Coordinates of C-alpha atoms in Angstrom, one line a residue:
M242 CA -1.8 -2.9 -46.2
P243 CA -2.0 -0.7 -43.1
A244 CA -4.5 -1.5 -40.3
V245 CA -7.9 0.2 -40.4
D246 CA -9.0 2.1 -37.4
K247 CA -12.5 1.2 -36.2
L248 CA -15.1 2.0 -33.6
L249 CA -15.4 -0.6 -30.7
L250 CA -18.9 -2.0 -30.6
E251 CA -18.5 -2.9 -26.9
E252 CA -18.4 0.8 -26.0
A253 CA -21.6 1.6 -27.8
L254 CA -23.8 1.0 -24.7
Q255 CA -21.7 3.2 -22.3
D256 CA -21.7 6.0 -24.9
S257 CA -18.8 7.8 -23.2
P258 CA -17.5 11.2 -24.4
Q259 CA -14.3 9.5 -25.6
T260 CA -16.4 7.2 -27.8
R261 CA -18.4 10.3 -29.0
S262 CA -15.2 12.1 -29.7
L263 CA -13.8 9.2 -31.8
L264 CA -17.3 8.9 -33.5
S265 CA -17.0 12.6 -34.5
V266 CA -13.7 11.8 -36.2
F267 CA -15.4 9.1 -38.3
E268 CA -18.3 11.3 -39.1
E269 CA -16.0 14.1 -40.2
D270 CA -14.2 11.6 -42.4
A271 CA -17.5 10.4 -43.9
G272 CA -18.5 14.0 -44.7
T273 CA -15.1 14.7 -46.3
L274 CA -15.4 11.5 -48.3
T275 CA -18.9 12.5 -49.5
D276 CA -17.6 15.9 -50.8
Y277 CA -14.6 14.2 -52.4
T278 CA -16.9 11.6 -54.0
N279 CA -19.1 14.2 -55.5
Q280 CA -16.1 16.1 -57.0
L281 CA -14.6 12.8 -58.3
L282 CA -17.9 11.9 -59.9
Q283 CA -18.2 15.2 -61.6
A284 CA -14.7 14.8 -63.0
M285 CA -15.5 11.3 -64.3
Q286 CA -18.7 12.3 -65.8
R287 CA -16.8 15.0 -67.6
V288 CA -14.4 12.4 -68.9
Y289 CA -17.3 10.2 -70.0
G290 CA -18.9 13.2 -71.7
A291 CA -15.7 14.0 -73.5
Q292 CA -15.5 10.4 -74.7
N293 CA -19.0 10.5 -76.0
E294 CA -18.1 13.7 -77.8
M295 CA -15.1 11.9 -79.1
C296 CA -17.4 9.1 -80.5
L297 CA -19.5 11.7 -82.4
A298 CA -16.3 13.4 -83.6
T299 CA -14.8 10.1 -84.9
Q300 CA -18.1 9.2 -86.5
Q301 CA -18.0 12.3 -88.5
L302 CA -14.3 11.8 -89.2
S303 CA -15.0 8.2 -90.3
K304 CA -17.4 9.4 -93.0
Q305 CA -14.4 11.2 -94.5
L306 CA -12.1 8.2 -94.0
L307 CA -14.2 5.4 -95.5
A308 CA -11.5 2.8 -95.0
Y309 CA -11.3 3.4 -91.2
E310 CA -15.0 4.2 -90.6
K311 CA -15.9 0.9 -88.9
Q312 CA -12.7 0.5 -86.9
L313 CA -12.6 4.1 -85.4
N314 CA -16.3 4.2 -84.6
V315 CA -16.3 0.8 -82.9
L316 CA -13.1 1.5 -80.9
H317 CA -14.3 4.7 -79.4
T318 CA -17.8 3.4 -78.8
E319 CA -16.4 0.4 -76.8
L320 CA -14.2 2.8 -74.8
A321 CA -17.2 5.0 -73.9
K322 CA -19.3 2.0 -72.9
Q323 CA -16.4 0.6 -70.8
L324 CA -15.9 3.9 -69.1
A325 CA -19.6 4.1 -68.3
D326 CA -19.7 0.6 -66.8
T327 CA -16.3 0.4 -65.0
M328 CA -15.6 4.1 -64.1
V329 CA -18.8 6.1 -63.6
L330 CA -21.2 3.4 -62.4
P331 CA -19.2 2.1 -59.4
I332 CA -18.7 5.6 -58.0
I333 CA -22.5 6.4 -58.4
Q334 CA -23.4 3.1 -56.6
F335 CA -21.0 3.9 -53.8
R336 CA -22.5 7.4 -53.3
E337 CA -26.1 6.3 -53.6
K338 CA -25.8 3.2 -51.5
D339 CA -23.0 3.4 -48.9
L340 CA -22.8 7.1 -48.2
T341 CA -26.6 7.5 -48.2
E342 CA -26.9 4.6 -45.7
V343 CA -24.3 6.2 -43.4
S344 CA -26.2 9.5 -43.5
T345 CA -29.5 7.8 -42.8
L346 CA -28.1 5.8 -39.8
K347 CA -26.6 9.0 -38.5
D348 CA -30.0 10.6 -38.4
L349 CA -31.5 7.6 -36.7
F350 CA -28.7 7.5 -34.1
G351 CA -29.2 11.2 -33.3
L352 CA -33.0 10.7 -32.9
A353 CA -32.4 7.6 -30.6
S354 CA -29.8 9.6 -28.5
N355 CA -32.2 12.5 -28.1
E356 CA -35.0 10.1 -27.1
H357 CA -32.8 8.5 -24.5
D358 CA -31.7 11.8 -23.0
L359 CA -35.4 12.9 -22.7
S360 CA -36.3 9.6 -21.0
M361 CA -33.3 9.9 -18.6
A362 CA -34.3 13.4 -17.7
K363 CA -37.8 12.2 -17.0
Y364 CA -36.5 9.4 -14.9
S365 CA -34.1 11.7 -12.9
R366 CA -37.1 13.9 -11.9
L367 CA -38.9 11.0 -10.3
P368 CA -39.8 11.7 -6.6
K369 CA -39.2 9.3 -3.8
K370 CA -42.9 9.0 -2.8
K371 CA -44.1 5.4 -2.6
E372 CA -47.5 6.2 -4.2
N373 CA -45.6 6.8 -7.5
E374 CA -44.4 3.2 -7.9
K375 CA -46.5 2.6 -10.9
V376 CA -45.2 5.8 -12.6
K377 CA -41.6 4.8 -11.6
T378 CA -42.1 1.4 -13.2
E379 CA -43.5 2.9 -16.5
V380 CA -40.7 5.5 -16.7
G381 CA -38.1 2.7 -16.0
K382 CA -39.5 0.7 -18.8
E383 CA -39.4 3.8 -21.0
V384 CA -35.8 4.4 -20.2
A385 CA -34.9 0.7 -20.9
A386 CA -36.7 0.8 -24.3
A387 CA -35.0 4.1 -25.2
R388 CA -31.6 2.8 -24.1
R389 CA -32.0 -0.4 -26.1
K390 CA -33.1 1.5 -29.1
Q391 CA -30.1 3.8 -28.8
H392 CA -27.8 0.7 -28.4
L393 CA -29.2 -0.9 -31.5
S394 CA -29.0 2.2 -33.6
S395 CA -25.4 2.9 -32.4
L396 CA -24.3 -0.6 -33.2
Q397 CA -25.7 -0.4 -36.7
Y398 CA -24.2 3.1 -37.1
Y399 CA -20.8 2.0 -35.9
C400 CA -20.9 -1.1 -38.1
A401 CA -21.7 1.1 -41.1
L402 CA -18.9 3.5 -40.3
N403 CA -16.4 0.6 -39.8
A404 CA -17.4 -1.0 -43.1
L405 CA -17.1 2.4 -44.8
Q406 CA -13.4 2.4 -44.0
Y407 CA -13.0 -0.6 -46.3
R408 CA -15.5 0.3 -48.9
K409 CA -14.1 3.7 -49.5
R410 CA -10.8 2.2 -50.6
M411 CA -12.5 0.0 -53.1
A412 CA -14.7 2.8 -54.3
M413 CA -11.7 5.0 -55.0
M414 CA -9.7 2.2 -56.7
E415 CA -12.3 0.5 -58.9
P416 CA -13.1 3.6 -61.1
M417 CA -9.4 4.2 -61.6
I418 CA -8.9 0.5 -62.6
G419 CA -11.8 0.7 -64.9
F420 CA -10.4 3.8 -66.6
A421 CA -7.0 2.3 -66.9
H422 CA -8.4 -1.0 -68.4
G423 CA -10.5 1.0 -70.8
Q424 CA -7.5 3.0 -72.0
I425 CA -5.3 -0.2 -72.2
N426 CA -8.0 -1.9 -74.3
F427 CA -8.3 1.2 -76.4
F428 CA -4.6 1.2 -77.1
K429 CA -4.3 -2.5 -77.4
K430 CA -2.9 -2.2 -80.9
G431 CA -0.2 -0.1 -79.5
A432 CA 0.7 -2.7 -76.8
E433 CA 4.3 -1.9 -77.2
M434 CA 3.7 1.3 -75.3
F435 CA 2.7 -0.6 -72.2
S436 CA 5.3 -2.7 -70.4
K437 CA 4.9 -5.9 -68.4
H438 CA 5.6 -3.8 -65.3
M439 CA 2.3 -1.9 -65.8
D440 CA 0.5 -5.2 -66.3
S441 CA 1.9 -6.6 -63.0
F442 CA 1.0 -3.3 -61.2
L443 CA -2.6 -3.4 -62.4
S444 CA -2.7 -7.1 -61.4
S445 CA -1.4 -6.3 -57.9
V446 CA -3.9 -3.5 -57.5
A447 CA -6.7 -5.9 -58.5
D448 CA -5.4 -8.5 -56.0
M449 CA -5.4 -5.8 -53.3
V450 CA -9.0 -4.9 -54.0
Q451 CA -9.9 -8.6 -53.8
S452 CA -8.1 -9.0 -50.4
I453 CA -9.9 -5.9 -49.1
Q454 CA -13.2 -7.5 -50.1
V455 CA -12.3 -10.6 -48.2
E456 CA -11.3 -8.6 -45.1
L457 CA -14.6 -6.7 -45.4
E458 CA -16.6 -9.9 -45.5
A459 CA -14.7 -11.3 -42.5
E460 CA -15.0 -8.1 -40.5
A461 CA -18.7 -7.8 -41.3
E462 CA -19.3 -11.4 -40.1
K463 CA -17.3 -10.7 -36.9
M464 CA -19.3 -7.5 -36.3
R465 CA -22.6 -9.3 -36.9
V466 CA -21.7 -12.0 -34.3
S467 CA -20.5 -9.3 -31.8
Q468 CA -23.8 -7.4 -32.4
Q469 CA -25.8 -10.4 -31.6
E470 CA -23.8 -11.1 -28.4
F471 CA -24.2 -7.5 -27.2
L472 CA -28.0 -7.5 -27.9
S473 CA -28.5 -10.9 -26.1
V474 CA -27.6 -9.5 -22.7
D475 CA -30.0 -9.4 -19.8
E476 CA -32.6 -6.7 -19.7
S477 CA -31.2 -5.4 -16.4
V478 CA -28.3 -3.9 -18.4
Y479 CA -30.7 -1.4 -19.9
T480 CA -32.9 -0.9 -16.8
P481 CA -31.5 1.7 -14.3
D482 CA -31.5 0.7 -10.6
S483 CA -32.5 -2.9 -11.5
D484 CA -31.5 -4.3 -8.1
V485 CA -32.7 -1.8 -5.5
A486 CA -33.0 -4.3 -2.6
A487 CA -29.4 -5.7 -2.5
P488 CA -27.1 -4.2 -5.2
Q489 CA -23.6 -5.6 -5.5
I490 CA -21.5 -2.6 -4.4
N491 CA -17.8 -2.4 -4.8
R492 CA -16.4 -0.3 -1.9
N493 CA -12.7 -0.7 -2.9
L494 CA -12.8 1.6 -5.9
I495 CA -10.0 4.1 -6.3
Q496 CA -11.3 5.4 -9.7
K497 CA -14.7 5.8 -11.1
A498 CA -16.4 7.0 -14.3
G499 CA -19.9 7.4 -15.5
Y500 CA -22.8 9.8 -16.2
L501 CA -24.1 12.0 -13.3
N502 CA -26.5 14.9 -13.0
L503 CA -24.8 18.1 -11.9
R504 CA -26.9 20.6 -9.9
N505 CA -26.4 24.2 -11.1
K506 CA -27.9 27.3 -9.5
T507 CA -29.5 29.6 -12.0
G508 CA -30.9 32.2 -9.5
L509 CA -31.6 32.8 -5.9
V510 CA -34.0 29.9 -5.6
T511 CA -33.9 28.2 -9.1
T512 CA -31.7 25.4 -10.1
T513 CA -31.1 23.2 -13.1
W514 CA -29.7 19.7 -13.5
E515 CA -27.3 18.8 -16.3
R516 CA -26.3 15.2 -17.3
L517 CA -22.6 15.1 -17.8
Y518 CA -19.8 12.4 -17.9
F519 CA -17.6 12.4 -14.8
F520 CA -14.4 10.5 -14.1
T521 CA -11.7 10.6 -11.5
Q522 CA -8.1 11.2 -12.4
G523 CA -5.6 10.9 -9.6
G524 CA -7.0 13.1 -6.8
N525 CA -9.2 15.2 -9.1
L526 CA -12.8 14.9 -10.2
M527 CA -13.1 15.6 -14.0
C528 CA -16.1 16.4 -16.2
Q529 CA -16.3 16.0 -19.9
P530 CA -19.4 17.1 -22.0
R531 CA -20.4 15.2 -25.1
G532 CA -18.3 16.1 -28.1
A533 CA -15.4 17.5 -25.9
V534 CA -11.9 16.3 -26.7
A535 CA -10.8 16.2 -23.1
G536 CA -12.3 16.7 -19.6
G537 CA -12.0 19.7 -17.3
L538 CA -11.3 19.9 -13.5
I539 CA -14.4 20.1 -11.4
Q540 CA -13.2 19.4 -7.8
D541 CA -9.9 18.6 -6.0
L542 CA -10.8 15.5 -3.9
D543 CA -7.8 15.4 -1.6
N544 CA -9.0 15.7 2.0
C545 CA -12.5 16.5 1.0
S546 CA -15.6 14.9 2.5
V547 CA -18.6 13.3 0.7
M548 CA -22.0 12.4 2.0
A549 CA -25.5 11.4 0.8
V550 CA -28.0 14.3 0.9
D551 CA -31.7 15.0 0.1
C552 CA -31.9 17.6 -2.6
E553 CA -35.1 18.8 -4.3
D554 CA -36.9 15.5 -3.8
R555 CA -34.5 13.7 -6.0
R556 CA -33.1 10.3 -5.3
Y557 CA -29.5 9.2 -5.0
C558 CA -27.9 12.6 -4.5
F559 CA -24.6 13.2 -2.8
Q560 CA -22.6 16.3 -1.9
I561 CA -18.8 16.9 -2.0
T562 CA -17.5 19.3 0.6
T563 CA -14.1 21.0 0.4
P564 CA -11.6 20.6 3.3
N565 CA -12.3 24.1 4.6
G566 CA -16.0 23.1 5.2
K567 CA -17.5 25.1 2.3
S568 CA -20.3 23.4 0.4
G569 CA -19.0 22.0 -2.9
I570 CA -21.0 20.4 -5.7
I571 CA -24.2 18.3 -5.5
L572 CA -24.4 15.3 -7.9
Q573 CA -27.1 12.7 -8.6
A574 CA -26.5 9.1 -9.7
E575 CA -29.0 7.0 -11.6
S576 CA -29.1 4.1 -9.1
R577 CA -28.4 3.2 -5.6
K578 CA -25.4 1.1 -6.6
E579 CA -23.9 4.0 -8.6
N580 CA -24.6 6.4 -5.7
E581 CA -22.8 4.3 -3.1
E582 CA -19.9 3.4 -5.3
W583 CA -19.3 7.0 -6.2
I584 CA -19.3 7.9 -2.4
C585 CA -16.9 5.1 -1.6
A586 CA -14.6 5.9 -4.5
I587 CA -14.4 9.6 -3.6
N588 CA -13.9 8.7 0.1
N589 CA -11.0 6.4 -0.8
I590 CA -9.5 9.1 -3.1
S591 CA -9.8 11.8 -0.4
R592 CA -7.6 9.6 1.9
Q593 CA -5.0 9.8 -0.9
I594 CA -4.9 6.0 -1.2
Y595 CA -4.0 6.4 -4.9
L596 CA -0.6 7.7 -3.9
T597 CA 0.4 4.4 -2.3
D598 CA 2.3 1.6 -4.1
N599 CA -0.7 -0.8 -4.2
P600 CA -3.8 1.4 -3.8
E601 CA -6.2 -1.5 -4.5
A602 CA -4.8 -3.6 -1.7
V603 CA -4.9 -0.6 0.7
A604 CA -8.5 0.1 -0.1
I605 CA -9.5 -3.5 0.4
K606 CA -7.6 -3.6 3.7
L607 CA -9.3 -0.4 5.0
N608 CA -12.8 -1.6 4.1
Q609 CA -12.1 -5.1 5.6
T610 CA -11.0 -3.4 8.8
A611 CA -14.1 -1.2 8.8
L612 CA -16.3 -4.3 8.3
Q613 CA -14.6 -6.1 11.3
A614 CA -15.1 -3.0 13.5
V615 CA -18.9 -2.8 13.0
T616 CA -19.5 -6.6 13.0
P617 CA -20.5 -7.9 16.4
I618 CA -18.1 -10.7 17.5
T619 CA -17.6 -12.5 20.8
S620 CA -13.9 -12.3 21.0
F621 CA -11.4 -9.7 19.9
G622 CA -8.3 -11.9 20.6
K623 CA -7.7 -12.6 16.9
K624 CA -7.6 -8.9 16.0
Q625 CA -5.1 -8.3 18.8
E626 CA -2.9 -11.2 17.6
S627 CA -3.0 -10.0 14.0
S628 CA -2.0 -6.4 14.9
C629 CA 1.6 -5.4 14.3
P630 CA 4.1 -5.8 17.2
S631 CA 4.5 -2.1 17.6
Q632 CA 0.8 -1.8 18.5
N633 CA 1.0 -4.6 21.1
L634 CA 2.7 -2.3 23.5
K635 CA 0.9 0.2 25.6
N636 CA 1.2 3.9 24.8
S637 CA 3.0 5.0 27.9
E638 CA 1.4 7.5 30.2
M639 CA 3.4 10.7 30.7
E640 CA 4.2 12.3 34.0
N641 CA 6.4 15.4 34.5
E642 CA 9.4 14.8 36.8
N643 CA 12.3 17.3 37.0
D644 CA 11.1 19.0 33.8
K645 CA 11.3 15.6 31.9
I646 CA 8.5 13.4 30.7
V647 CA 9.1 9.8 31.8
P648 CA 7.0 6.9 30.5
K649 CA 5.4 4.7 33.2
A650 CA 5.8 0.9 33.1
T651 CA 2.7 -0.8 31.9
A652 CA 1.4 -4.3 31.9
S653 CA 0.3 -6.4 29.0
L654 CA -2.5 -5.2 26.7
P655 CA -6.1 -5.8 27.8
K656 CA -8.6 -7.4 25.5
A657 CA -10.8 -5.2 23.4
E658 CA -14.0 -6.4 25.1
E659 CA -12.5 -5.3 28.4
L660 CA -12.1 -1.8 27.1
I661 CA -15.4 -1.3 25.2
A662 CA -18.5 -3.4 25.3
P663 CA -19.3 -5.0 21.9
G664 CA -22.2 -3.2 20.2
T665 CA -21.7 0.1 22.1
P666 CA -23.5 2.9 20.1
I667 CA -21.4 5.7 18.7
Q668 CA -22.4 9.4 18.7
F669 CA -21.2 11.3 15.7
D670 CA -22.5 14.8 16.7
I671 CA -21.4 16.1 20.1
V672 CA -24.2 18.6 20.7
L673 CA -26.8 20.7 18.9
P674 CA -25.5 23.2 16.3
A675 CA -24.7 26.6 17.8
T676 CA -27.8 28.3 16.1
E677 CA -30.1 25.7 17.7
F678 CA -28.3 26.1 21.0
L679 CA -29.1 29.8 21.0
D680 CA -32.7 29.3 19.9
Q681 CA -33.4 26.8 22.6
N682 CA -31.5 28.2 25.5
R683 CA -31.4 32.0 24.9
G684 CA -34.7 32.6 23.2
S685 CA -34.8 35.9 21.3
R686 CA -31.7 37.2 22.9
R687 CA -29.5 39.1 20.4
T688 CA -26.2 37.5 19.3
N689 CA -23.1 39.6 19.8
P690 CA -22.3 40.7 16.2
F691 CA -18.6 40.8 16.9
G692 CA -18.5 37.1 17.8
E693 CA -17.0 37.7 21.3
T694 CA -17.5 35.2 24.1
E695 CA -19.6 36.6 27.0
D696 CA -17.5 37.1 30.0
E697 CA -20.2 36.2 32.5
S698 CA -20.6 32.7 30.9
F699 CA -17.1 31.6 31.7
P700 CA -15.5 33.7 34.4
E701 CA -12.7 31.1 34.9
A702 CA -11.1 32.2 31.6
E703 CA -10.0 35.4 33.2
D704 CA -8.3 33.6 36.1
S705 CA -6.7 30.8 34.0
L706 CA -2.9 30.6 33.8
L707 CA -3.2 28.6 30.6
Q708 CA -5.2 29.3 27.5
Q709 CA -4.4 27.4 24.4
M710 CA -6.6 27.2 21.2
F711 CA -6.7 24.3 18.7
I712 CA -8.8 23.8 15.6
V713 CA -10.4 20.3 15.8
R714 CA -13.1 18.3 14.1
F715 CA -15.3 16.0 16.2
L716 CA -15.3 12.4 14.9
G717 CA -17.4 10.6 17.6
S718 CA -17.8 9.6 21.2
M719 CA -18.8 6.3 22.9
A720 CA -19.1 4.9 26.4
V721 CA -16.1 2.8 27.6
K722 CA -15.6 0.4 30.5
T723 CA -12.3 1.5 31.9
D724 CA -9.9 4.5 32.0
S725 CA -6.9 2.7 33.4
T726 CA -5.0 2.6 30.1
T727 CA -4.7 4.7 26.9
E728 CA -5.5 1.6 24.9
V729 CA -9.2 2.4 25.4
I730 CA -8.6 5.6 23.4
Y731 CA -6.9 3.7 20.5
E732 CA -9.7 1.1 20.4
A733 CA -12.3 3.9 20.3
M734 CA -10.5 5.6 17.5
R735 CA -10.5 2.4 15.4
Q736 CA -14.2 1.7 16.0
V737 CA -15.3 5.4 15.3
L738 CA -13.3 5.6 12.1
A739 CA -14.4 2.2 10.9
A740 CA -18.1 3.0 11.6
R741 CA -17.8 6.3 9.7
A742 CA -16.3 4.5 6.7
I743 CA -19.0 1.7 6.7
H744 CA -22.0 4.0 7.0
N745 CA -20.6 6.7 4.7
I746 CA -20.6 9.4 7.4
F747 CA -17.9 11.8 6.3
R748 CA -19.3 15.1 7.6
M749 CA -17.5 16.5 10.6
T750 CA -18.3 19.6 12.8
E751 CA -15.3 21.9 13.2
S752 CA -14.8 23.6 16.5
H753 CA -12.1 25.5 18.5
L754 CA -10.8 23.5 21.4
M755 CA -9.8 25.8 24.3
V756 CA -7.5 24.2 26.8
T757 CA -7.3 26.1 30.1
S758 CA -6.0 25.3 33.6
Q759 CA -9.6 24.6 34.7
S760 CA -11.4 23.0 31.7
L761 CA -11.6 21.9 28.1
R762 CA -14.1 23.9 26.0
L763 CA -15.4 23.3 22.5
I764 CA -16.3 26.7 20.9
D765 CA -18.3 27.3 17.7
P766 CA -15.8 29.2 15.4
Q767 CA -18.5 31.5 13.9
T768 CA -20.7 32.4 16.9
Q769 CA -18.1 31.8 19.7
V770 CA -20.8 29.9 21.6
S771 CA -19.6 27.0 23.7
R772 CA -20.6 23.6 22.4
A773 CA -19.4 21.6 25.4
N774 CA -17.4 22.2 28.6
F775 CA -15.4 19.5 30.5
E776 CA -13.7 20.1 33.8
L777 CA -10.0 19.3 33.5
T778 CA -10.1 17.3 36.7
S779 CA -12.7 14.9 35.0
V780 CA -10.2 14.1 32.2
T781 CA -8.6 10.8 33.3
Q782 CA -6.8 9.7 30.1
F783 CA -5.7 11.5 26.9
A784 CA -3.5 10.3 24.0
A785 CA -2.7 10.9 20.3
H786 CA -2.7 8.1 17.8
Q787 CA 0.6 6.3 17.3
D788 CA 0.6 6.5 13.5
N789 CA -1.9 9.3 12.5
K790 CA -0.6 12.1 14.7
R791 CA -3.6 14.3 13.9
L792 CA -6.0 12.0 15.8
V793 CA -6.4 12.7 19.5
G794 CA -8.8 11.5 22.2
F795 CA -9.5 11.8 25.9
V796 CA -11.6 9.9 28.5
I797 CA -14.1 11.9 30.7
R798 CA -15.4 10.6 34.0
I799 CA -19.0 12.0 34.4
P800 CA -21.0 11.6 37.6
E801 CA -24.5 10.3 37.1
S802 CA -27.7 11.2 39.0
T803 CA -27.7 7.7 40.6
G804 CA -24.5 8.5 42.3
E805 CA -22.4 6.3 40.0
E806 CA -19.9 7.5 37.5
S807 CA -19.8 6.9 33.7
L808 CA -16.8 6.9 31.3
S809 CA -16.9 8.3 27.8
T810 CA -14.2 8.7 25.2
Y811 CA -14.2 11.6 22.8
I812 CA -12.3 11.4 19.5
F813 CA -11.1 14.4 17.4
E814 CA -9.1 15.2 14.3
S815 CA -6.9 18.3 14.6
N816 CA -5.1 20.5 12.1
S817 CA -1.9 20.2 14.1
E818 CA -0.3 17.2 15.8
G819 CA -2.4 15.6 18.6
E820 CA 0.6 15.5 20.8
K821 CA 0.4 19.3 21.2
I822 CA -3.1 19.0 22.5
C823 CA -2.0 16.2 24.9
Y824 CA 0.9 18.4 26.1
A825 CA -1.4 21.3 26.8
I826 CA -3.8 19.1 28.7
N827 CA -1.0 17.6 30.7
L828 CA 0.4 21.1 31.5
G829 CA -3.1 22.2 32.6
K830 CA -3.4 19.2 35.0
E831 CA 0.1 20.0 36.4
I832 CA -1.0 23.6 37.1
I833 CA -4.0 22.3 39.0
E834 CA -1.8 20.1 41.1
V835 CA 0.8 22.8 41.9
Q836 CA -1.8 25.5 42.6
K837 CA -2.2 23.8 46.0
D838 CA 1.4 24.5 46.8
P839 CA 2.5 28.2 46.3
E840 CA 6.2 27.3 46.2
A841 CA 5.7 24.5 43.6
L842 CA 3.5 26.9 41.5
A843 CA 6.2 29.6 41.6
Q844 CA 8.9 27.1 40.5
L845 CA 6.6 25.9 37.6
M846 CA 5.9 29.4 36.5
L847 CA 9.7 30.2 36.5
S848 CA 10.3 27.2 34.1
I849 CA 7.4 28.2 31.7
P850 CA 7.6 31.3 29.6
L851 CA 4.6 33.6 29.9
T852 CA 3.2 36.4 27.7
N853 CA 4.0 40.1 28.5
D854 CA 0.9 40.4 30.8
G855 CA 2.1 37.3 32.8
K856 CA -1.1 35.4 32.2
Y857 CA -1.0 33.1 29.2
V858 CA 1.3 30.2 28.6
L859 CA 2.9 29.9 25.1
L860 CA 3.5 26.4 23.7
N861 CA 6.1 25.4 21.2
D862 CA 5.6 22.9 18.5
Q863 CA 6.3 19.6 20.2
P864 CA 8.8 17.3 18.4
D865 CA 8.0 13.6 17.9
D866 CA 10.7 12.6 20.5
N867 CA 9.0 12.9 23.9
D868 CA 12.2 12.2 25.8
G869 CA 13.4 15.8 25.8
N870 CA 12.7 18.5 28.3
P871 CA 9.3 20.1 27.6
S872 CA 10.5 23.5 28.7
E873 CA 13.0 23.4 25.8
H874 CA 10.2 23.0 23.2
R875 CA 7.7 25.7 24.3
G876 CA 6.6 28.6 22.1
A877 CA 3.6 30.1 20.5
E878 CA 1.5 27.8 18.2
S879 CA -1.8 29.6 18.6
E880 CA -2.7 32.1 21.2
A881 CA -6.1 32.5 22.7

């Protein structure tokens, strides 16, 4: 006998769209079965009515055939009685008992689901104010009661539907067997018309019905035990946000699924929240409403950013932002644990970890590295020893000699505590946003609507021999202890990225980095207002990351009011390779040096192509091999 498909009881609590979709198949089958049973019952009642009519007809006939009166009347009367007991009665009992029970449980399950949705909507609207703790507790208990009630009704409903898959087979076979036995008994005197093959067939059918009954009893007992096990779980399973103080958060997820509230704008100032089932698939965030066969794409998560936000006085909200900086969607989780796990999972997916051979191991390694970076320790020697051999060599400083970049000889690697003091704070925003900068420093002065930089603010731009523009995103800055080696930049990169991952800081400010022969300027791309300005002579170290070529950093020596000097490292992520930015900075510093000697400046200008007006230097895309002549790799990447 083929296996019977059934609903899994362990999926009743999650109530996912996939389970609902499978449930709809069972419900449609139950509806079709009900219609078919009614039609079959009508046909059987017609047969039974015809047999009763046959009894009356034979009774009248027997009065004319006195010799056969008793035999004919008794034979047809027994056949009518047997058809009523073995053919009509079982199908009536199946319709009135089993199908009615499934219909009743379906209504109860629908009421419980609606009650749970209403309680979850009420719970999601709870504010974060402390004076509402009593209300929050009551609503939480209401959600737990509604969720338990829905779980109980769904288990009963699923068990009934699973049992129906067995009962419907018996319900269809028993009337046919009863009809066949009645006809056989009726024609017993003509037994020669029935072969032994028919007897064995009916016997095998009866055995099959009995085996189905045994399977039903075993399955019913198994489902009863499973139901008791599922209902004996801890009450925290039904209570949302049960462990607020210290939830067990898995930060190594590369896929996630569950219900979230999606914020939809219905007008200029009005919004609605819709509770939907979300899941990740590869690098995509998918959404699947209840009853839908498959999910639809909501957001491409590759290279996106995610961060927790405050939205309409709701708790546990987070926002997904597209790589171009446009605001994406805002979602709300039902607990702190779910909120942080969704943020970590989306952050892991945005790094495209799922494309690696062993994504789980990569995610665990990244999070362990992040934990080590923000955990205060007394010695960094073990981390230096565990790093790969290629990272145990210094990134060579580059100096231009005879139009070739030659690496300087360096000593052994310094320890991490000699580069950056343990516990040094990290700044994740370089300055105030451009709009606040205007409000605080320019008052009511009108902003240039064409987004042009004011000439009087930076007169050196007109006299600069080098102007090169790069699109960068500020990651962080921190104080350092030395600028004698580029290893301080690599250590700062590691600590900044690790701190961002641990504290779920994924928002970055995009700026235009203008490299001139006098300074480095960070410009707001929308208002063209300068965010920060660094003299090129104060840049003492600069380097790109050895593995991630898009990361670049530089060390700035800043004089203090006390007469001393402080050192700070600034870390950025660029759209192009960081080596191009390093090449532009190195070229600017070379121009500063040769400006003191007119002859050296003339030779440098002859070796570097200029624009038609003889002012701006054009830079080529720099290859990964830095041993070539830089003058052979210059061209226009982006022109100021």
